[in-house]
Coordinates of C-alpha atoms and ligand atoms in Angstrom, one line a residue:
X3 CA 0.1 0.0 -0.1
X4 CA 1.2 3.4 -0.8
X5 CA 1.8 5.9 2.1
X6 CA 0.9 9.6 1.4
X7 CA 4.3 10.8 0.5
X8 CA 6.1 13.0 2.9
X9 CA 4.1 15.7 4.3
X10 CA 1.7 15.9 1.6
X11 CA -1.7 14.4 2.6
X12 CA -4.7 14.0 0.5
X13 CA -5.1 16.4 -2.6
X14 CA -1.3 17.4 -2.5
X15 CA -1.6 19.8 0.7
X16 CA 0.5 19.5 3.7
X17 CA -1.3 18.6 6.9
X18 CA -1.0 21.5 9.3
X19 CA 0.0 18.8 12.0
X20 CA 3.0 18.0 10.2
X21 CA 4.3 21.6 9.8
X22 CA 7.1 23.3 11.9
X23 CA 6.5 27.0 12.8
X24 CA 8.8 28.4 10.0
X25 CA 6.9 26.3 7.7
X26 CA 3.6 27.8 8.8
X27 CA 5.4 31.1 8.7
X28 CA 6.1 30.7 5.1
X29 CA 2.5 30.0 4.3
X30 CA 1.4 33.1 6.2
X31 CA 4.1 35.3 4.4
X32 CA 2.7 33.9 1.1
X33 CA -0.7 34.9 2.2
X34 CA 0.6 38.4 3.1
X35 CA -0.8 38.1 6.4
X36 CA 1.2 39.3 9.6
X37 CA 3.8 37.2 10.8
X38 CA 2.2 36.6 14.3
X39 CA -0.5 34.7 12.6
X40 CA 1.9 31.8 12.3
X41 CA 2.1 31.4 16.2
X42 CA -1.8 31.6 16.3
X43 CA -2.1 28.8 14.0
X44 CA 0.5 26.5 15.7
X45 CA -1.2 27.2 18.9
X46 CA -4.7 26.1 17.6
X47 CA -3.1 23.0 15.9
X48 CA -0.8 21.7 18.5
X49 CA -1.8 23.4 22.0
X50 CA -5.5 23.9 21.6
X51 CA -5.7 20.5 19.4
X52 CA -8.5 21.7 17.3
X53 CA -9.8 19.4 14.7
X54 CA -11.0 21.9 11.9
X55 CA -10.3 25.3 10.6
X56 CA -13.8 26.5 11.8
X57 CA -12.6 26.2 15.3
X58 CA -9.7 28.7 14.9
X59 CA -11.9 31.7 16.0
X60 CA -9.6 34.4 16.3
X61 CA -8.9 34.1 12.6
X62 CA -11.2 35.7 10.1
X63 CA -13.4 33.4 8.0
X64 CA -11.7 34.6 4.8
X65 CA -8.2 34.0 6.3
X66 CA -9.3 30.5 7.2
X67 CA -10.6 29.8 3.8
X68 CA -7.5 30.8 2.2
X69 CA -5.5 28.8 4.6
X70 CA -7.4 25.7 3.8
X71 CA -6.5 26.1 0.2
X72 CA -3.1 25.8 1.2
X73 CA -3.0 23.4 4.0
X74 CA -5.5 20.6 5.4
X75 CA -6.2 19.3 8.7
X76 CA -7.1 15.6 8.9
X77 CA -7.2 14.4 12.5
X78 CA -7.3 10.7 13.1
X79 CA -10.5 9.1 14.3
X80 CA -10.7 7.4 17.5
X81 CA -12.3 4.0 17.2
X82 CA -11.9 2.5 20.8
X83 CA -10.7 3.6 24.1
X84 CA -10.1 0.9 26.7
X85 CA -9.2 1.3 30.4
X86 CA -7.2 -1.3 32.3
X87 CA -8.9 -3.0 35.3
X88 CA -5.8 -2.9 37.1
X89 CA -5.0 0.9 36.8
X90 CA -4.8 4.0 35.2
X91 CA -3.6 2.6 31.6
X92 CA -5.7 3.5 28.8
X93 CA -5.3 2.3 25.3
X94 CA -6.5 4.1 22.3
X95 CA -7.1 2.6 18.8
X96 CA -7.2 5.3 16.0
X97 CA -8.2 4.8 12.5
X98 CA -6.2 6.7 9.7
X99 CA -7.6 8.2 6.7
X100 CA -7.2 5.0 4.7
X101 CA -9.0 2.9 7.2
X102 CA -5.9 1.5 8.6
X103 CA -5.6 1.2 12.6
X104 CA -2.9 2.1 15.0
X105 CA -2.6 2.2 18.7
X106 CA -1.6 4.3 21.5
X107 CA -1.1 3.8 25.1
X108 CA -1.2 6.1 28.0
X109 CA 0.6 4.7 30.9
X110 CA 1.3 6.0 34.5
X111 CA -0.6 7.9 37.3
X112 CA -1.5 11.4 37.9
X113 CA 1.8 13.3 37.7
X114 CA 4.0 11.2 35.6
X115 CA 2.0 10.3 32.5
X116 CA 3.8 8.5 29.5
X117 CA 2.2 8.1 25.9
X118 CA 3.4 5.3 23.7
X119 CA 2.9 5.9 20.2
X120 CA 3.0 4.0 16.9
X121 CA 5.0 4.9 13.9
X122 CA 4.3 2.4 11.3
X123 CA 1.2 0.3 10.4
X124 CA 2.5 -3.0 11.2
X125 CA 6.2 -3.7 11.1
X126 CA 8.6 -5.3 8.5
X127 CA 11.2 -6.6 11.3
X128 CA 9.1 -9.4 12.2
X129 CA 10.6 -10.1 15.8
X130 CA 9.1 -13.8 16.6
X131 CA 7.4 -12.9 19.8
X132 CA 5.7 -9.5 18.7
X133 CA 2.2 -8.9 17.6
X134 CA 2.8 -5.9 15.3
X135 CA 5.0 -7.6 12.9
X136 CA 2.8 -10.8 12.4
X137 CA 1.2 -9.4 9.2
X138 CA 4.1 -7.5 7.9
X139 CA 4.6 -3.7 7.3
X140 CA 1.3 -2.3 5.7
X141 CA 2.8 1.2 5.5
X142 CA 4.9 4.0 7.3
X143 CA 2.8 6.5 9.2
X144 CA 3.2 10.3 8.2
X145 CA 4.5 12.7 10.9
X146 CA 1.0 14.2 11.1
X147 CA -0.4 10.9 12.0
X148 CA 2.4 10.4 14.4
X149 CA 2.0 13.9 16.0
X150 CA -1.8 13.6 16.2
X151 CA -1.8 10.8 18.6
X152 CA 0.0 13.1 21.0
X153 CA -2.2 16.1 20.3
X154 CA -5.5 14.0 20.6
X155 CA -4.8 12.0 23.8
X156 CA -3.2 15.0 25.5
X157 CA -6.7 16.8 25.0
X158 CA -8.7 13.7 26.2
X159 CA -6.5 13.1 29.1
X160 CA -6.9 16.7 30.0
X161 CA -5.2 18.8 32.7
X162 CA -5.6 16.1 35.3
X163 CA -3.3 13.7 33.5
X164 CA -0.7 15.9 31.9
X165 CA 1.6 14.0 29.3
X166 CA 5.0 14.5 30.0
X167 CA 6.8 11.6 28.6
X168 CA 6.6 10.3 25.1
X169 CA 8.0 6.7 24.3
X170 CA 8.1 5.8 20.7
X171 CA 7.4 2.2 21.5
X172 CA 4.3 1.3 19.9
X173 CA 3.6 -0.3 16.5
X174 CA 6.3 -0.1 14.2
X175 CA 10.3 0.3 14.1
X176 CA 10.6 4.2 14.1
X177 CA 14.1 4.3 12.6
X178 CA 12.8 2.4 9.5
X179 CA 10.5 5.4 9.0
X180 CA 13.3 7.7 10.1
X181 CA 12.4 11.3 8.3
X182 CA 8.8 11.1 9.3
X183 CA 9.5 10.0 12.9
X184 CA 12.3 12.7 13.2
X185 CA 10.1 15.4 12.0
X186 CA 7.2 14.3 14.3
X187 CA 9.6 14.3 17.4
X188 CA 10.9 17.6 16.7
X189 CA 7.2 18.9 16.7
X190 CA 6.5 17.0 19.8
X191 CA 9.8 18.6 21.5
X192 CA 9.3 22.2 20.0
X193 CA 7.9 25.1 22.5
X194 CA 5.6 26.0 19.7
X195 CA 4.5 22.5 19.2
X196 CA 3.8 20.1 22.2
X197 CA 6.7 21.3 24.3
X198 CA 7.9 18.0 25.9
X199 CA 11.5 18.2 26.5
X200 CA 13.9 15.9 24.5
X201 CA 15.0 14.1 27.6
X202 CA 11.3 13.1 28.0
X203 CA 11.2 11.5 24.6
X204 CA 12.6 8.2 24.0
X205 CA 13.1 6.4 20.9
X206 CA 13.2 2.6 20.6
X207 CA 14.8 0.5 18.2
X208 CA 15.4 -3.1 17.4
X209 CA 18.8 -2.1 16.2
X210 CA 19.1 -0.4 12.8
X211 CA 22.7 0.3 12.9
X212 CA 23.2 2.8 10.1
X213 CA 20.3 4.9 11.7
X214 CA 21.6 4.8 15.0
X215 CA 24.7 6.6 13.7
X216 CA 22.5 9.1 11.9
X217 CA 20.5 10.0 15.0
X218 CA 23.8 10.5 16.9
X219 CA 24.4 13.5 14.4
X220 CA 21.0 15.2 14.9
X221 CA 21.1 18.5 16.6
X222 CA 18.5 17.5 19.0
X223 CA 19.4 14.4 21.1
X224 CA 16.5 12.1 22.2
X225 CA 16.8 9.4 24.6
X226 CA 17.4 5.9 23.1
X227 CA 16.1 2.5 24.0
X228 CA 17.6 -0.5 22.0
X229 CA 15.7 -3.8 22.1
X230 CA 18.3 -6.3 23.0
X231 CA 16.3 -9.2 24.0
X232 CA 19.5 -11.6 23.7
X233 CA 23.2 -11.1 24.2
X234 CA 24.4 -13.9 21.9
X235 CA 24.1 -13.7 18.1
X236 CA 22.4 -17.2 17.8
X237 CA 19.6 -16.4 20.2
X238 CA 19.1 -12.9 19.2
X239 CA 19.1 -13.7 15.3
X240 CA 16.3 -16.4 16.0
X241 CA 14.1 -13.9 17.8
X242 CA 15.1 -10.5 16.3
X243 CA 15.8 -11.2 12.7
X244 CA 17.4 -7.8 11.9
X245 CA 20.4 -9.1 14.0
X246 CA 21.4 -11.3 11.0
X247 CA 21.9 -8.0 9.1
X248 CA 23.5 -6.0 12.1
X249 CA 24.9 -8.6 14.6
X250 CA 25.6 -7.6 18.2
X251 CA 29.3 -6.4 17.7
X252 CA 28.0 -3.9 15.2
X253 CA 25.0 -2.9 17.2
X254 CA 27.1 -2.4 20.4
X255 CA 29.7 -0.4 18.4
X256 CA 26.8 1.9 17.2
X257 CA 25.4 2.3 20.9
X258 CA 28.7 3.1 22.3
X259 CA 29.2 5.7 19.3
X260 CA 25.7 7.1 20.4
X261 CA 26.6 7.7 24.1
X262 CA 29.8 8.8 23.1
X263 CA 28.5 11.7 20.8
X264 CA 25.2 12.5 22.8
X265 CA 26.3 11.7 26.5
X266 CA 23.1 9.9 26.7
X267 CA 22.9 6.9 28.5
X268 CA 21.1 4.0 26.5
X269 CA 18.7 1.7 28.0
X270 CA 18.6 -1.8 26.6
X271 CA 15.2 -3.5 26.6
X272 CA 15.0 -7.3 27.5
X273 CA 11.8 -9.1 27.0
X274 CA 11.9 -12.2 29.1
X275 CA 10.8 -15.3 27.2
X276 CA 10.7 -18.5 29.0
X277 CA 13.1 -21.0 28.1
X278 CA 14.3 -18.7 25.2
X279 CA 16.5 -16.0 26.8
X280 CA 15.8 -16.4 30.6
X281 CA 18.4 -19.3 31.1
X282 CA 21.6 -18.9 33.2
X283 CA 23.8 -18.9 29.9
X284 CA 21.9 -15.9 29.0
X285 CA 22.5 -14.0 32.2
X286 CA 26.3 -14.7 31.6
X287 CA 26.2 -13.5 28.0
X288 CA 24.2 -10.4 29.2
X289 CA 26.7 -9.7 32.0
X290 CA 29.8 -10.2 29.6
X291 CA 28.0 -7.8 27.1
X292 CA 27.0 -5.0 29.1
X293 CA 29.2 -4.9 32.2
X294 CA 31.8 -2.4 31.0
X295 CA 29.1 -0.2 29.5
X296 CA 27.4 3.0 31.1
X297 CA 24.1 1.8 30.4
X298 CA 20.4 0.7 31.9
X299 CA 18.8 -2.6 31.5
X300 CA 15.2 -2.8 31.5
X301 CA 13.6 -6.3 32.0
X302 CA 10.2 -6.8 30.7
X303 CA 8.0 -9.7 31.4
X304 CA 6.5 -11.0 28.1
X305 CA 2.8 -10.2 27.4
X306 CA 1.6 -13.2 25.6
X307 CA 0.2 -13.0 22.1
X308 CA -2.4 -15.2 21.0
X309 CA -1.3 -17.7 18.5
X310 CA 2.5 -17.4 19.4
X311 CA 4.5 -20.0 21.5
X312 CA 6.2 -17.8 23.6
X313 CA 5.3 -17.5 27.4
X314 CA 6.6 -15.1 30.4
X315 CA 8.8 -16.9 33.0
X316 CA 7.1 -17.0 36.4
X317 CA 8.3 -14.5 39.2
X318 CA 10.6 -17.1 40.7
X319 CA 12.5 -17.4 37.5
X320 CA 12.5 -13.6 36.8
X321 CA 13.8 -13.0 40.2
X322 CA 16.7 -15.7 39.7
X323 CA 17.6 -14.2 36.4
X324 CA 17.6 -10.7 37.7
X325 CA 19.8 -11.8 40.6
X326 CA 22.1 -13.4 38.4
X327 CA 22.7 -10.3 36.5
X328 CA 23.1 -8.2 39.7
X329 CA 25.6 -10.3 40.9
X330 CA 27.6 -9.8 37.7
X331 CA 27.5 -6.2 38.5
X332 CA 24.6 -5.1 36.2
X333 CA 21.9 -2.5 37.3
X334 CA 18.5 -3.2 36.1
X335 CA 14.9 -2.3 36.5
X336 CA 12.1 -4.9 36.1
X337 CA 8.9 -3.3 34.4
X338 CA 5.8 -4.1 36.1
X339 CA 3.1 -5.9 34.1
X340 CA 0.6 -3.0 33.3
X341 CA -2.5 -3.0 31.5
X342 CA -2.3 -6.8 30.4
X343 CA -5.9 -7.1 30.4
X344 CA -6.2 -4.5 27.6
X345 CA -3.5 -6.1 25.4
X346 CA -1.2 -3.0 26.1
X347 CA 1.8 -4.2 24.5
X348 CA 2.8 -3.5 20.9
X349 CA 0.4 -4.4 18.4
X350 CA -1.8 -6.3 20.2
X351 CA -5.1 -4.4 20.4
X352 CA -5.1 -4.0 16.4
X353 CA -4.2 -7.7 16.0
X354 CA -7.4 -8.5 18.3
X355 CA -9.4 -6.1 16.3
X356 CA -8.3 -7.5 12.7
X357 CA -9.1 -11.2 14.2
X358 CA -12.3 -10.0 15.2
X359 CA -13.3 -8.9 11.8
Ligands
SAH409 N1 10.1 -1.4 16.9 C1 10.9 -0.8 18.2 C2 9.7 0.0 19.0 C3 8.4 -0.7 19.1 S1 8.6 -2.3 20.0 C4 11.7 -1.8 19.1 O1 11.5 -3.1 18.8 O2 12.4 -1.3 19.8 C5 8.6 -1.7 21.6 C6 9.1 -2.8 22.8 O3 8.1 -3.8 23.1 C7 10.2 -3.5 22.2 O4 11.2 -3.7 23.2 C8 9.6 -4.8 21.8 O5 10.5 -5.9 21.7 C9 8.6 -4.8 23.0 N2 7.7 -5.9 22.7 C10 7.1 -6.4 21.7 N3 6.1 -7.3 21.8 C11 5.9 -7.5 23.3 C12 5.1 -8.3 24.1 N4 4.3 -9.0 23.6 N5 5.4 -8.2 25.5 C13 6.4 -7.4 25.8 N6 7.2 -6.6 25.2 C14 6.9 -6.5 23.6
SF4_410 FE1 8.8 -4.4 14.9 FE2 9.7 -3.7 17.3 FE3 7.7 -5.6 17.1 FE4 10.1 -6.2 16.4 S1 9.5 -5.7 18.5 S2 8.6 -6.5 15.2 S3 11.0 -3.9 15.5 S4 7.5 -3.5 16.6

């Protein structure tokens, strides 16, 4: 399926929710309108989260009509909202303009709220345990679609639950949709956009080595998570197929380069899969691989996906594994299982929907 190219949505007009303030300023200048109008438009689009030109009430009708000749505003449609029984986790299923569906998850309590956003419809990487990759990649999301997840959920969550953290860990491999994702996170970061600090925006990758080098050279440096899931090439290639193209040695070199250039500490994500990567030898490999690095390690209990053979180890096994890593000198965190009852992991809600259909 063909994605709308770059920022250009239907009918060749850019979507306002994909534009930077300088780009909006250029449109305003072409319209011979005063420069401050650009800030007003950005504020309507990003801060006030309006879904149409008509709602921009401090702009005249004729100005809005001319603006709508030059740009469009096509918000995503929310088709499902579900709340976890066990806590405040919320999951949103959005429909895109062409009927594709993506998911966005709001995690956290009242003060610290993290939004997990999607960047692709499906995923081409095909990690064996992941729901997102099961049906391959349908298409990349545009920057407007990526940004709109934050704009809309922020409005829905309101002031009681301010969104102050973004993790690009929903459906898709963000670095495989590099230019749209970078445009989106810049807008999410900008003061005139959503105003969320770069240190509060985390990109997660399965290990696209050349893109990690490219990311290190960006002027804004975001936090980086790397989905490791195994510390030897044989196991990793089995469960994270991109490892065959960029094996651990290359990946670790790129990660060390990223930390060297940006001074940002990488978080390695490790989904625990019973009998696959939670054995004693896996702990040994992990200690050997990471013990000299300044990094964080996050152990994640696997969220089972219907139809896939993987299971999460029980609590005892998880504790034994974590203890072995600590004994080897690694610092780690263990993610709590949150929102399992609403399929709050990567790609699972969309999969459940498509299986219902
Ligand atoms: N494609 C990127 C970002 C999206 S996936 C990446 O792979 O990093 C975000 C994280 O969720 C990854 O660490 C991924 O391995 C993990 N994940 C995928 N399916 C999961 C599941 N069923 N249970 C727990 N974590 C899962
Ligand atoms: Fe894609 Fe990430 Fe899922 Fe792997 S874990 S299939 S890279 S979304």
